[in-house]
CSV table of C-alpha atoms in Angstrom, one decimal:
chain,number,residue,atom,x,y,z
X,16,MET,CA,132.8,64.4,213.3
X,17,TRP,CA,129.5,63.0,211.9
X,18,ARG,CA,128.2,62.7,215.5
X,19,HIS,CA,128.3,66.5,215.7
X,20,VAL,CA,126.7,66.9,212.3
X,21,ARG,CA,123.8,64.7,213.5
X,22,ARG,CA,123.7,66.7,216.7
X,23,LYS,CA,123.4,69.9,214.6
X,24,GLU,CA,120.6,68.3,212.6
X,25,HIS,CA,118.6,67.5,215.8
X,26,SER,CA,119.2,70.9,217.3
X,27,THR,CA,117.6,72.8,214.4
X,28,ASP,CA,114.2,72.0,215.9
X,29,SER,CA,115.0,74.0,219.0
X,30,LYS,CA,116.7,76.7,216.9
X,31,THR,CA,120.0,76.1,218.6
X,32,VAL,CA,123.1,76.7,216.4
X,33,VAL,CA,125.8,74.1,217.1
X,34,VAL,CA,129.1,75.2,215.7
X,35,ALA,CA,132.2,73.0,215.3
X,36,LYS,CA,135.0,73.5,217.8
X,37,ASP,CA,138.4,74.4,216.5
X,38,TRP,CA,139.8,71.0,217.3
X,39,GLU,CA,136.9,69.3,215.4
X,40,ILE,CA,137.6,71.4,212.3
X,41,THR,CA,141.3,70.6,212.6
X,42,CYS,CA,140.6,66.9,212.8
X,43,TYR,CA,138.3,67.1,209.8
X,44,ARG,CA,140.8,69.0,207.8
X,45,ALA,CA,143.4,66.3,208.6
X,46,VAL,CA,141.5,63.7,206.8
X,47,PRO,CA,143.2,63.1,203.4
X,48,LEU,CA,140.1,64.3,201.4
X,49,ARG,CA,142.2,65.6,198.5
X,50,ILE,CA,143.8,62.2,198.0
X,51,LEU,CA,140.5,60.5,198.3
X,52,SER,CA,139.0,62.9,195.8
X,53,ARG,CA,141.8,62.3,193.3
X,54,VAL,CA,141.4,58.6,193.6
X,55,TRP,CA,137.6,59.0,193.1
X,56,GLY,CA,138.3,61.2,190.0
X,57,TRP,CA,140.6,58.4,188.7
X,58,VAL,CA,137.9,55.8,189.2
X,59,MET,CA,135.3,58.0,187.5
X,60,SER,CA,137.5,58.4,184.5
X,61,LYS,CA,138.0,54.7,183.9
X,62,GLN,CA,136.1,53.4,180.9
X,63,LEU,CA,133.5,50.8,181.7
X,64,PRO,CA,132.6,47.8,179.6
X,65,PRO,CA,129.4,48.6,177.6
X,66,SER,CA,127.7,45.6,179.0
X,67,ILE,CA,127.7,46.9,182.6
X,68,ARG,CA,127.1,50.6,181.9
X,69,PRO,CA,123.3,50.5,182.1
X,70,LEU,CA,123.4,48.5,185.3
X,71,VAL,CA,125.9,50.9,187.0
X,72,TYR,CA,124.2,54.1,185.8
X,73,ASN,CA,120.7,52.9,186.6
X,74,TYR,CA,121.8,52.0,190.1
X,75,TYR,CA,123.3,55.5,190.6
X,76,ALA,CA,120.2,57.1,189.1
X,77,SER,CA,118.0,55.1,191.5
X,78,THR,CA,120.2,55.9,194.5
X,79,PHE,CA,120.4,59.7,193.9
X,80,ASN,CA,117.0,60.2,192.1
X,81,CYS,CA,118.4,61.2,188.7
X,82,ASN,CA,115.9,61.9,185.9
X,83,LEU,CA,117.5,60.0,183.0
X,84,GLU,CA,114.6,61.0,180.6
X,85,GLU,CA,116.1,64.5,180.5
X,86,ALA,CA,119.5,63.3,179.2
X,87,ALA,CA,120.5,64.1,175.7
X,88,HIS,CA,121.3,60.4,175.2
X,89,GLU,CA,118.9,58.0,176.8
X,90,ASP,CA,121.0,55.1,175.6
X,91,LEU,CA,123.3,54.6,178.7
X,92,THR,CA,125.9,52.7,176.8
X,93,VAL,CA,126.9,56.0,175.1
X,94,TYR,CA,128.5,57.2,178.4
X,95,LYS,CA,131.9,55.5,178.5
X,96,SER,CA,132.7,56.3,182.1
X,97,LEU,CA,131.1,57.6,185.3
X,98,ALA,CA,132.6,61.0,184.6
X,99,GLU,CA,130.9,61.2,181.3
X,100,PHE,CA,127.6,60.0,182.9
X,101,PHE,CA,127.9,62.6,185.7
X,102,CYS,CA,128.4,65.4,183.2
X,103,ARG,CA,125.9,64.3,180.7
X,104,PRO,CA,124.2,67.1,178.7
X,105,LEU,CA,120.5,67.6,178.7
X,106,LYS,CA,118.1,67.5,175.7
X,107,ASP,CA,117.8,70.8,173.9
X,108,GLY,CA,115.0,73.0,175.3
X,109,ILE,CA,114.6,70.9,178.5
X,110,ARG,CA,115.8,74.0,180.6
X,111,PRO,CA,114.2,77.1,179.1
X,112,VAL,CA,115.8,80.3,180.2
X,113,SER,CA,113.4,82.9,181.7
X,114,ASP,CA,113.3,86.1,179.7
X,115,ILE,CA,111.3,88.0,182.3
X,116,ASP,CA,113.9,87.7,185.0
X,117,CYS,CA,117.2,89.6,185.1
X,118,ILE,CA,118.9,86.8,186.9
X,119,VAL,CA,118.3,83.1,186.5
X,120,SER,CA,119.5,80.0,188.4
X,121,PRO,CA,123.0,79.0,187.3
X,122,ALA,CA,122.4,75.3,188.2
X,123,ASP,CA,119.9,72.6,189.2
X,124,GLY,CA,120.0,72.4,193.0
X,125,HIS,CA,118.6,73.8,196.2
X,126,VAL,CA,118.8,77.4,197.3
X,127,ILE,CA,120.5,77.4,200.7
X,128,SER,CA,121.0,81.1,201.2
X,129,PHE,CA,120.2,84.4,199.5
X,130,GLY,CA,119.7,88.1,200.3
X,131,PRO,CA,121.5,91.4,200.6
X,132,VAL,CA,125.0,91.5,201.9
X,133,ASN,CA,125.0,94.3,204.6
X,134,THR,CA,128.3,93.6,206.2
X,135,CYS,CA,131.6,91.9,205.4
X,136,LYS,CA,130.2,88.7,206.8
X,137,VAL,CA,128.0,86.8,204.4
X,138,GLU,CA,125.4,84.2,205.3
X,139,GLN,CA,126.6,80.7,204.4
X,140,VAL,CA,123.4,79.1,205.8
X,141,LYS,CA,121.0,80.5,208.3
X,142,GLY,CA,123.0,81.5,211.4
X,143,ILE,CA,126.4,80.7,210.0
X,144,THR,CA,128.6,83.1,208.0
X,145,TYR,CA,131.8,83.4,206.1
X,146,SER,CA,134.2,86.3,205.5
X,147,LEU,CA,133.5,88.2,202.2
X,148,GLN,CA,137.1,89.3,201.9
X,149,GLY,CA,138.4,85.8,202.8
X,150,PHE,CA,136.2,84.3,200.1
X,151,LEU,CA,137.0,86.7,197.2
X,152,GLY,CA,140.5,87.9,198.3
X,153,GLU,CA,142.0,91.3,197.5
X,154,PRO,CA,140.1,93.2,194.7
X,155,THR,CA,142.9,93.1,192.2
X,156,TRP,CA,140.4,93.4,189.5
X,157,SER,CA,138.9,96.7,190.7
X,158,SER,CA,140.9,98.9,188.4
X,159,ILE,CA,139.9,97.1,185.2
X,160,LEU,CA,136.3,96.9,186.3
X,161,ALA,CA,136.2,100.6,187.2
X,162,HIS,CA,137.7,101.5,183.8
X,163,THR,CA,134.9,99.7,182.1
X,164,ARG,CA,132.3,101.5,184.2
X,165,LYS,CA,134.0,104.9,184.4
X,166,ASP,CA,130.9,106.7,183.2
X,167,HIS,CA,128.8,105.5,186.1
X,168,MET,CA,131.2,104.4,188.8
X,169,ASN,CA,131.1,105.4,192.4
X,170,HIS,CA,134.5,107.0,192.8
X,171,ASP,CA,134.3,106.9,196.6
X,172,ALA,CA,133.8,103.1,196.5
X,173,VAL,CA,136.8,102.4,194.4
X,174,ALA,CA,139.2,104.6,196.2
X,175,SER,CA,142.5,103.0,197.2
X,176,SER,CA,142.6,101.2,200.5
X,177,PRO,CA,138.8,101.5,201.3
X,178,PRO,CA,137.9,100.9,204.9
X,179,ASP,CA,134.9,98.8,203.9
X,180,TYR,CA,135.6,95.8,201.7
X,181,ARG,CA,132.0,95.3,200.8
X,182,GLN,CA,131.7,98.9,199.7
X,183,SER,CA,134.9,98.6,197.6
X,184,LEU,CA,133.2,96.0,195.4
X,185,LEU,CA,130.4,98.4,194.3
X,186,LEU,CA,131.0,100.3,191.1
X,187,ASN,CA,127.9,102.5,191.0
X,188,LYS,CA,125.9,104.7,193.3
X,189,ASP,CA,122.6,103.8,194.8
X,190,THR,CA,123.3,100.1,194.6
X,191,ASP,CA,123.9,97.3,197.1
X,192,LEU,CA,125.6,93.9,197.2
X,193,TYR,CA,123.5,90.7,197.0
X,194,GLN,CA,124.3,87.0,197.3
X,195,CYS,CA,122.7,83.6,196.3
X,196,VAL,CA,124.0,80.1,197.1
X,197,VAL,CA,122.9,77.0,195.1
X,198,TYR,CA,123.9,73.6,196.3
X,199,LEU,CA,124.1,70.8,193.7
X,200,ALA,CA,123.4,67.4,195.1
X,201,PRO,CA,125.0,64.2,193.6
X,202,GLY,CA,121.8,63.5,191.7
X,203,ASP,CA,121.5,66.9,190.1
X,204,TYR,CA,122.5,68.0,186.6
X,205,HIS,CA,126.2,68.7,187.0
X,206,ARG,CA,126.7,71.5,184.5
X,207,PHE,CA,126.3,75.1,185.4
X,208,HIS,CA,125.3,78.1,183.2
X,209,SER,CA,125.7,81.9,183.2
X,210,PRO,CA,122.9,83.4,185.3
X,211,VAL,CA,123.1,86.8,183.5
X,212,GLN,CA,124.4,88.6,180.5
X,213,TRP,CA,127.9,89.8,181.6
X,214,ASP,CA,131.5,90.3,180.7
X,215,VAL,CA,133.9,87.9,182.5
X,216,MET,CA,137.3,89.6,183.1
X,217,PHE,CA,139.1,87.9,185.9
X,218,ARG,CA,139.6,84.5,187.6
X,219,ARG,CA,141.1,83.8,191.0
X,220,HIS,CA,141.7,80.1,191.8
X,221,PHE,CA,142.1,79.5,195.5
X,222,GLN,CA,144.0,76.4,196.7
X,223,GLY,CA,142.0,75.0,199.6
X,224,GLU,CA,140.5,72.0,201.2
X,225,LEU,CA,137.9,69.6,199.7
X,226,LEU,CA,135.5,69.5,202.6
X,227,SER,CA,131.9,68.5,202.0
X,228,VAL,CA,129.6,71.4,201.2
X,229,ASN,CA,126.5,69.5,202.1
X,230,PRO,CA,124.2,71.9,203.9
X,231,LYS,CA,124.4,69.9,207.1
X,232,VAL,CA,128.2,70.5,207.1
X,233,ALA,CA,127.8,74.1,206.1
X,234,GLN,CA,125.6,74.6,209.2
X,235,TRP,CA,128.4,73.1,211.3
X,236,ILE,CA,131.6,74.8,210.0
X,237,PRO,CA,131.7,78.6,209.9
X,238,ASP,CA,133.8,80.0,207.0
X,239,LEU,CA,133.5,76.6,205.1
X,240,PHE,CA,133.4,78.4,201.8
X,241,THR,CA,136.6,80.2,202.5
X,242,LEU,CA,138.4,77.0,203.4
X,243,ASN,CA,137.5,75.0,200.2
X,244,GLU,CA,139.2,75.1,196.9
X,245,ARG,CA,137.3,77.4,194.5
X,246,ALA,CA,137.4,79.3,191.2
X,247,VAL,CA,136.1,82.9,191.5
X,248,TYR,CA,135.1,84.6,188.3
X,249,VAL,CA,134.6,88.4,188.4
X,250,GLY,CA,133.3,90.8,185.8
X,251,CYS,CA,130.5,93.3,185.1
X,252,TRP,CA,126.8,93.2,184.2
X,253,LYS,CA,124.4,96.0,183.6
X,254,TYR,CA,124.2,97.0,187.2
X,255,GLY,CA,128.0,96.8,188.1
X,256,PHE,CA,130.0,94.1,189.9
X,257,PHE,CA,129.2,90.5,189.3
X,258,SER,CA,130.9,87.3,190.4
X,259,LEU,CA,130.3,83.6,190.1
X,260,THR,CA,132.2,81.1,192.2
X,261,ALA,CA,132.4,77.4,191.7
X,262,ILE,CA,133.4,75.7,195.0
X,263,GLY,CA,135.1,72.3,195.1
X,264,ALA,CA,134.1,69.6,197.5
X,265,THR,CA,134.8,66.1,198.6
X,266,ASN,CA,134.9,63.7,195.6
X,267,VAL,CA,134.6,66.5,193.1
X,268,GLY,CA,137.2,65.2,190.7
X,269,SER,CA,137.6,68.6,189.0
X,270,ILE,CA,135.9,71.8,188.0
X,271,HIS,CA,135.9,72.5,184.3
X,272,VAL,CA,135.1,76.0,183.0
X,273,TYR,CA,134.6,76.2,179.2
X,274,CYS,CA,136.0,79.7,178.7
X,275,ASP,CA,139.1,79.1,180.9
X,276,LYS,CA,141.3,76.4,179.5
X,277,GLU,CA,144.1,77.1,182.0
X,278,LEU,CA,142.1,76.2,185.1
X,279,THR,CA,143.2,73.0,186.7
X,280,THR,CA,141.7,72.0,190.0
X,281,ASN,CA,142.3,69.2,192.5
X,282,GLN,CA,146.0,69.2,191.9
X,283,ARG,CA,148.3,67.0,194.0
X,284,LYS,CA,150.4,70.0,194.9
X,285,TRP,CA,150.9,73.6,193.9
X,286,LYS,CA,154.1,75.5,193.0
X,287,LYS,CA,155.7,77.3,196.0
X,288,MET,CA,154.8,80.7,194.6
X,289,GLU,CA,151.2,79.7,194.4
X,290,THR,CA,150.7,78.8,198.0
X,291,ARG,CA,147.4,80.8,198.4
X,292,HIS,CA,145.8,81.5,195.0
X,293,GLN,CA,146.5,82.0,191.3
X,294,ASP,CA,145.1,85.0,189.4
X,295,SER,CA,144.3,85.3,185.7
X,296,PHE,CA,142.9,88.1,183.7
X,297,LEU,CA,140.7,86.5,181.1
X,298,TRP,CA,140.4,87.6,177.5
X,299,GLY,CA,139.1,86.0,174.3
X,300,LEU,CA,141.3,84.6,171.5
X,301,GLU,CA,141.6,88.1,169.9
X,302,GLY,CA,142.1,90.0,173.2
X,303,GLU,CA,138.4,90.9,173.5
X,304,LYS,CA,136.3,90.6,176.7
X,305,ILE,CA,134.7,87.2,177.3
X,306,HIS,CA,131.0,87.9,176.9
X,307,MET,CA,128.5,85.5,178.4
X,308,CYS,CA,124.8,85.4,177.6
X,309,LYS,CA,122.1,84.5,180.1
X,310,GLY,CA,121.8,80.7,180.2
X,311,GLN,CA,124.9,80.1,178.2
X,312,PRO,CA,126.9,77.0,179.4
X,313,PHE,CA,129.7,78.0,181.8
X,314,GLY,CA,131.2,74.9,183.2
X,315,GLU,CA,130.7,71.6,184.9
X,316,PHE,CA,131.5,69.7,188.2
X,317,HIS,CA,132.5,66.1,188.2
X,318,LEU,CA,130.1,65.5,191.0
X,319,GLY,CA,127.8,67.8,193.1
X,320,SER,CA,129.1,71.0,194.7
X,321,THR,CA,128.0,74.6,195.2
X,322,ILE,CA,127.7,77.8,193.2
X,323,VAL,CA,127.9,81.2,194.9
X,324,LEU,CA,126.7,84.4,193.2
X,325,LEU,CA,127.8,87.8,194.6
X,326,PHE,CA,126.6,90.8,192.6
X,327,GLU,CA,125.8,94.5,192.6
X,328,ALA,CA,122.2,95.6,191.9
X,329,PRO,CA,119.9,98.5,192.6
X,330,LYS,CA,118.6,99.0,196.2
X,331,SER,CA,115.1,98.1,194.9
X,332,PHE,CA,116.3,94.6,193.8
X,333,LYS,CA,114.2,91.7,195.1
X,334,PHE,CA,114.6,88.0,195.1
X,335,HIS,CA,111.6,85.7,194.6
X,336,LEU,CA,113.0,82.6,196.3
X,337,GLU,CA,112.6,80.6,199.4
X,338,THR,CA,115.4,79.0,201.4
X,339,GLY,CA,115.6,75.3,200.7
X,340,GLN,CA,113.5,75.4,197.5
X,341,GLN,CA,114.6,73.3,194.5
X,342,ILE,CA,115.4,75.3,191.4
X,343,LEU,CA,116.4,74.4,187.9
X,344,VAL,CA,118.8,76.0,185.4
X,345,GLY,CA,117.2,79.0,183.7
X,346,GLU,CA,114.5,79.6,186.2
X,347,GLY,CA,114.2,83.1,187.4
X,348,ILE,CA,115.4,84.1,190.8
X,349,SER,CA,114.7,87.8,190.7
X,350,ASP,CA,112.3,90.2,189.0
X,351,CYS,CA,113.5,92.3,186.1
X,352,ARG,CA,111.1,95.1,187.0
X,353,ILE,CA,113.7,97.1,189.1
X,354,GLU,CA,112.7,100.6,189.7
């Protein structure tokens, strides 16, 4: 498999897209990555003797270029396990949240794709796509979202059995669908935050593979994001539909979302009735909507992975990003001055 990944890397200079063959994807999926990830998760959770913690963590930080000066606790003996070290919080104020941008980065990482979604195929990386409907699934949430936006909603877009899945996601007139993908490398800060002020109403947890989401692999396997385990969170922001998806990957022991205590990822097996996905309508302790503020902590990965944003915004919406650029939590990715 990796021979073909290297071939893909070399071919980028000639602008040739090398896509994995079906048999190659089948062989890759046959590797017991879920078992390996569960074993790695168990190893990560084991408590380390205090005497060796600085040695282990400094080695990891050196290997993956972690900035330990940003950690809330610079004393490395505080972190009892690799899992605690990977998910370490940062010092207060180290990631200021932009107040002049309507959307900020949900995570530290690299931007691998962004832009308008003009069809039901979404850019995974340049030249490679995934199915929008395969990624999100049936819009079970549409009725509750439409109810919350009934004063502004596009009635044609939310009609039953719409012919265009992309259009069915839009709640308002004169808007479009946009996307942004942020890849978290193993050395990045592993917590992710709310990119906007919004109400979270629905979660869909897809059972799936735990294939690598490294950009080199994403360039090789079409529909990679629809193959992997993922937690899709759907709701509304001031311009309509908004979703944040946390994608699992090889050696990601688990995905933990603070407002969703029932989410359990990387399970050994699912119940028979949950062979594809599990849906949950989310409400606060007293039945109210779950409201997230821009920059508010949302969840954490127990290693690196990927965050995908899909959202509705006015047709005049513009990103100010470059593909491949490094970005930090709270940094603006779009201009608030939308006409």
